[in-house]
PDB file of C-alpha atoms in Angstrom:
ATOM      1  CA  MET A   1       0.203  -9.767 -11.422  1.00 86.00           C
ATOM      2  CA  TYR A   2      -1.662  -8.446 -14.589  1.00 87.00           C
ATOM      3  CA  HIS A   3      -4.948  -8.443 -12.765  1.00 90.00           C
ATOM      4  CA  GLU A   4      -3.179  -6.733  -9.754  1.00 92.00           C
ATOM      5  CA  GLN A   5      -1.493  -4.201 -12.052  1.00 93.00           C
ATOM      6  CA  ILE A   6      -5.003  -3.578 -13.704  1.00 94.00           C
ATOM      7  CA  ASP A   7      -6.393  -2.821 -10.259  1.00 94.00           C
ATOM      8  CA  LEU A   8      -3.459  -0.310  -9.527  1.00 95.00           C
ATOM      9  CA  ALA A   9      -4.525   1.553 -12.679  1.00 97.00           C
ATOM     10  CA  VAL A  10      -7.861   1.822 -12.470  1.00 97.00           C
ATOM     11  CA  SER A  11      -7.747   2.719  -8.693  1.00 96.00           C
ATOM     12  CA  ILE A  12      -5.524   5.984  -9.689  1.00 97.00           C
ATOM     13  CA  CYS A  13      -7.851   6.480 -12.733  1.00 98.00           C
ATOM     14  CA  LYS A  14     -10.913   6.533 -10.049  1.00 97.00           C
ATOM     15  CA  ARG A  15      -8.608   9.166  -8.125  1.00 96.00           C
ATOM     16  CA  LEU A  16      -7.903  11.221 -11.438  1.00 98.00           C
ATOM     17  CA  TYR A  17     -11.293  11.094 -12.654  1.00 98.00           C
ATOM     18  CA  SER A  18     -12.517  13.775 -10.103  1.00 97.00           C
ATOM     19  CA  ASP A  19     -10.038  16.521 -11.594  1.00 96.00           C
ATOM     20  CA  TYR A  20     -11.080  15.858 -15.241  1.00 98.00           C
ATOM     21  CA  GLN A  21     -14.924  16.474 -14.192  1.00 97.00           C
ATOM     22  CA  LYS A  22     -14.085  19.814 -12.170  1.00 96.00           C
ATOM     23  CA  PHE A  23     -12.055  20.922 -15.358  1.00 97.00           C
ATOM     24  CA  SER A  24     -14.939  19.803 -17.566  1.00 97.00           C
ATOM     25  CA  THR A  25     -17.497  21.338 -15.707  1.00 97.00           C
ATOM     26  CA  LYS A  26     -15.443  24.624 -15.005  1.00 96.00           C
ATOM     27  CA  ASN A  27     -14.524  24.502 -18.901  1.00 97.00           C
ATOM     28  CA  ASN A  28     -17.909  23.668 -20.228  1.00 97.00           C
ATOM     29  CA  TRP A  29     -15.420  20.898 -22.161  1.00 97.00           C
ATOM     30  CA  GLY A  30     -14.828  17.352 -22.614  1.00 97.00           C
ATOM     31  CA  SER A  31     -16.757  14.350 -21.719  1.00 98.00           C
ATOM     32  CA  PRO A  32     -16.662  12.950 -17.710  1.00 98.00           C
ATOM     33  CA  ASP A  33     -19.218  10.621 -18.740  1.00 98.00           C
ATOM     34  CA  LEU A  34     -17.118   9.375 -21.506  1.00 98.00           C
ATOM     35  CA  LEU A  35     -13.983   8.587 -19.189  1.00 98.00           C
ATOM     36  CA  LEU A  36     -15.917   6.962 -16.379  1.00 98.00           C
ATOM     37  CA  ASP A  37     -17.552   4.816 -18.889  1.00 97.00           C
ATOM     38  CA  THR A  38     -13.764   4.173 -19.942  1.00 97.00           C
ATOM     39  CA  ILE A  39     -12.743   3.581 -16.383  1.00 97.00           C
ATOM     40  CA  GLU A  40     -15.531   0.902 -16.006  1.00 96.00           C
ATOM     41  CA  PHE A  41     -14.768  -0.790 -19.135  1.00 95.00           C
ATOM     42  CA  ILE A  42     -11.179  -1.481 -18.098  1.00 95.00           C
ATOM     43  CA  GLU A  43     -12.384  -2.939 -14.795  1.00 91.00           C
ATOM     44  CA  GLU A  44     -14.728  -5.334 -17.253  1.00 88.00           C
ATOM     45  CA  PHE A  45     -12.358  -5.813 -19.628  1.00 83.00           C
ATOM     46  CA  LYS A  46      -9.613  -7.371 -17.527  1.00 76.00           C
ATOM     47  CA  THR A  47     -11.621 -10.618 -17.013  1.00 71.00           C
ATOM     48  CA  THR A  48     -12.229 -10.923 -20.926  1.00 72.00           C
ATOM     49  CA  ASP A  49     -10.989 -11.685 -23.963  1.00 67.00           C
ATOM     50  CA  ASN A  50      -8.380  -9.071 -25.411  1.00 68.00           C
ATOM     51  CA  ASP A  51     -10.355  -6.941 -28.390  1.00 83.00           C
ATOM     52  CA  SER A  52      -7.301  -5.032 -29.117  1.00 88.00           C
ATOM     53  CA  ILE A  53      -9.503  -2.870 -31.884  1.00 92.00           C
ATOM     54  CA  LEU A  54     -12.141  -2.083 -29.092  1.00 93.00           C
ATOM     55  CA  VAL A  55      -9.551  -0.795 -27.130  1.00 94.00           C
ATOM     56  CA  LYS A  56      -7.837   0.886 -29.831  1.00 96.00           C
ATOM     57  CA  GLU A  57     -11.296   2.718 -30.324  1.00 97.00           C
ATOM     58  CA  LYS A  58     -11.115   3.477 -26.585  1.00 97.00           C
ATOM     59  CA  ILE A  59      -7.935   4.930 -26.823  1.00 97.00           C
ATOM     60  CA  ASN A  60      -8.801   7.347 -29.542  1.00 98.00           C
ATOM     61  CA  GLN A  61     -11.842   8.351 -27.715  1.00 98.00           C
ATOM     62  CA  ILE A  62     -10.107   9.439 -24.711  1.00 98.00           C
ATOM     63  CA  GLU A  63      -7.392  11.324 -27.079  1.00 98.00           C
ATOM     64  CA  GLU A  64     -10.046  13.525 -28.408  1.00 98.00           C
ATOM     65  CA  ILE A  65     -11.721  14.393 -24.990  1.00 98.00           C
ATOM     66  CA  THR A  66      -7.989  15.201 -23.533  1.00 98.00           C
ATOM     67  CA  PRO A  67      -7.550  19.028 -23.337  1.00 97.00           C
ATOM     68  CA  ASP A  68      -4.503  20.753 -24.670  1.00 94.00           C
ATOM     69  CA  THR A  69      -2.172  22.333 -22.355  1.00 90.00           C
ATOM     70  CA  GLU A  70      -2.092  25.281 -25.041  1.00 92.00           C
ATOM     71  CA  ASP A  71      -5.838  25.769 -25.269  1.00 93.00           C
ATOM     72  CA  PHE A  72      -6.639  25.473 -21.550  1.00 94.00           C
ATOM     73  CA  GLY A  73      -4.343  26.846 -18.573  1.00 87.00           C
ATOM     74  CA  ASP A  74      -5.631  25.065 -16.128  1.00 90.00           C
ATOM     75  CA  SER A  75      -5.795  21.490 -17.682  1.00 95.00           C
ATOM     76  CA  SER A  76      -2.944  19.475 -16.090  1.00 95.00           C
ATOM     77  CA  TYR A  77      -4.963  17.487 -13.929  1.00 97.00           C
ATOM     78  CA  ALA A  78      -7.645  16.440 -16.652  1.00 98.00           C
ATOM     79  CA  LEU A  79      -4.693  15.748 -18.596  1.00 97.00           C
ATOM     80  CA  ASN A  80      -3.178  13.444 -16.010  1.00 98.00           C
ATOM     81  CA  ALA A  81      -6.233  11.676 -15.811  1.00 98.00           C
ATOM     82  CA  CYS A  82      -6.698  11.090 -19.566  1.00 98.00           C
ATOM     83  CA  VAL A  83      -3.383  10.109 -19.842  1.00 98.00           C
ATOM     84  CA  ALA A  84      -3.668   7.590 -17.165  1.00 98.00           C
ATOM     85  CA  VAL A  85      -6.245   6.162 -18.639  1.00 98.00           C
ATOM     86  CA  CYS A  86      -5.178   5.729 -21.990  1.00 98.00           C
ATOM     87  CA  GLU A  87      -2.138   4.437 -20.265  1.00 98.00           C
ATOM     88  CA  THR A  88      -4.296   1.811 -18.944  1.00 97.00           C
ATOM     89  CA  LEU A  89      -5.903   0.984 -21.937  1.00 96.00           C
ATOM     90  CA  ALA A  90      -2.216   0.863 -23.780  1.00 96.00           C
ATOM     91  CA  PHE A  91      -1.458  -2.144 -21.130  1.00 95.00           C
ATOM     92  CA  LEU A  92      -4.490  -4.244 -21.832  1.00 93.00           C
ATOM     93  CA  ILE A  93      -3.334  -4.661 -25.631  1.00 92.00           C
ATOM     94  CA  ASP A  94       0.609  -5.136 -24.870  1.00 92.00           C
ATOM     95  CA  HIS A  95       0.718  -6.295 -20.744  1.00 92.00           C
ATOM     96  CA  GLU A  96       3.740  -4.123 -21.042  1.00 95.00           C
ATOM     97  CA  GLY A  97       4.647  -2.575 -17.261  1.00 94.00           C
ATOM     98  CA  GLU A  98       5.958   1.003 -18.417  1.00 97.00           C
ATOM     99  CA  HIS A  99       2.367   1.520 -18.743  1.00 97.00           C
ATOM    100  CA  ILE A 100       1.540   1.022 -15.311  1.00 96.00           C
ATOM    101  CA  TYR A 101       4.375   2.776 -14.526  1.00 95.00           C
ATOM    102  CA  ASN A 102       2.832   5.804 -16.360  1.00 98.00           C
ATOM    103  CA  VAL A 103       0.065   5.671 -15.082  1.00 97.00           C
ATOM    104  CA  GLY A 104       1.606   5.893 -11.306  1.00 96.00           C
ATOM    105  CA  THR A 105       3.751   9.098 -12.535  1.00 96.00           C
ATOM    106  CA  CYS A 106       0.328  10.777 -13.329  1.00 97.00           C
ATOM    107  CA  LEU A 107      -0.660  10.421  -9.878  1.00 96.00           C
ATOM    108  CA  THR A 108       2.351  11.846  -8.298  1.00 94.00           C
ATOM    109  CA  ASP A 109       2.628  14.712 -10.991  1.00 94.00           C
ATOM    110  CA  THR A 110      -0.898  15.404  -9.595  1.00 94.00           C
ATOM    111  CA  ILE A 111      -0.396  15.489  -6.458  1.00 92.00           C
ATOM    112  CA  ASP A 112       2.961  17.613  -6.830  1.00 90.00           C
ATOM    113  CA  PHE A 113       0.861  20.475  -8.672  1.00 87.00           C
ATOM    114  CA  LYS A 114      -1.588  20.180  -6.265  1.00 87.00           C
ATOM    115  CA  ILE A 115       1.160  20.638  -2.849  1.00 85.00           C
ATOM    116  CA  GLN A 116       2.941  23.448  -5.039  1.00 83.00           C
ATOM    117  CA  GLU A 117      -0.424  25.637  -5.847  1.00 80.00           C
ATOM    118  CA  ASP A 118      -0.189  27.097  -2.205  1.00 67.00           C
ATOM    119  CA  THR A 119       3.627  27.614  -1.863  1.00 74.00           C
ATOM    120  CA  ASP A 120       6.513  27.034  -3.722  1.00 77.00           C
ATOM    121  CA  LEU A 121       8.447  24.375  -2.429  1.00 76.00           C
ATOM    122  CA  LYS A 122      11.945  22.796  -3.268  1.00 81.00           C
ATOM    123  CA  GLN A 123      11.968  19.102  -4.413  1.00 83.00           C
ATOM    124  CA  HIS A 124      12.523  17.813  -1.078  1.00 83.00           C
ATOM    125  CA  GLU A 125       9.954  19.145   0.891  1.00 81.00           C
ATOM    126  CA  ILE A 126       7.461  17.984  -2.084  1.00 79.00           C
ATOM    127  CA  ASP A 127       9.036  14.528  -1.741  1.00 83.00           C
ATOM    128  CA  ASN A 128       8.265  14.490   2.108  1.00 84.00           C
ATOM    129  CA  ASN A 129       4.816  16.130   1.957  1.00 81.00           C
ATOM    130  CA  ALA A 130       2.359  13.722   3.946  1.00 82.00           C
ATOM    131  CA  ILE A 131       0.287  13.505   0.688  1.00 84.00           C
ATOM    132  CA  MET A 132       2.998  12.404  -1.696  1.00 83.00           C
ATOM    133  CA  VAL A 133       4.210   9.900   1.112  1.00 83.00           C
ATOM    134  CA  ALA A 134       1.142   8.397   1.312  1.00 85.00           C
ATOM    135  CA  ALA A 135       0.899   8.232  -2.388  1.00 83.00           C
ATOM    136  CA  ARG A 136       4.305   6.548  -3.172  1.00 83.00           C
ATOM    137  CA  ALA A 137       3.450   3.865  -0.362  1.00 84.00           C
ATOM    138  CA  PHE A 138       0.305   3.323  -1.667  1.00 83.00           C
ATOM    139  CA  LEU A 139       2.102   2.683  -5.215  1.00 84.00           C
ATOM    140  CA  LEU A 140       5.044   0.650  -3.678  1.00 80.00           C
ATOM    141  CA  GLY A 141       2.442  -1.259  -1.648  1.00 78.00           C
ATOM    142  CA  VAL A 142       0.244  -2.410  -4.358  1.00 59.00           C
ATOM    143  CA  SER A 143       3.240  -2.991  -6.830  1.00 51.00           C
ATOM    144  CA  HIS A 144       4.969  -5.304  -4.742  1.00 47.00           C
TER     145      HIS A 144
END
């Protein structure tokens, strides 16, 4: 189960990475390379012994490149990408399932924001949007 949870979280982190990359390029801020390197670190780490000190260092590094929504008005997607990576790193340390849940929430929140960019929809319209339905099916399919 542990490896499947890591695989799910990494898959989500990779999906959200491009949003961070776009944000970083547009705002000339952050470090997409560090974020990507950390995602790759997670993939490699899942098969090695737990070095919680190293993982905590990685969390601190990602927190340093996590945009503050008060400093950047367009940072929600990039923020979710960083939070997903930090939550995955935290999972490596304590194996608490709540971290994986939070990673999934980063994905659905990002999709929710994107769906609403073009139109103002009610919650049931967002929930029934094909992109959101597919994301939830992905999360449920992998988590069972």
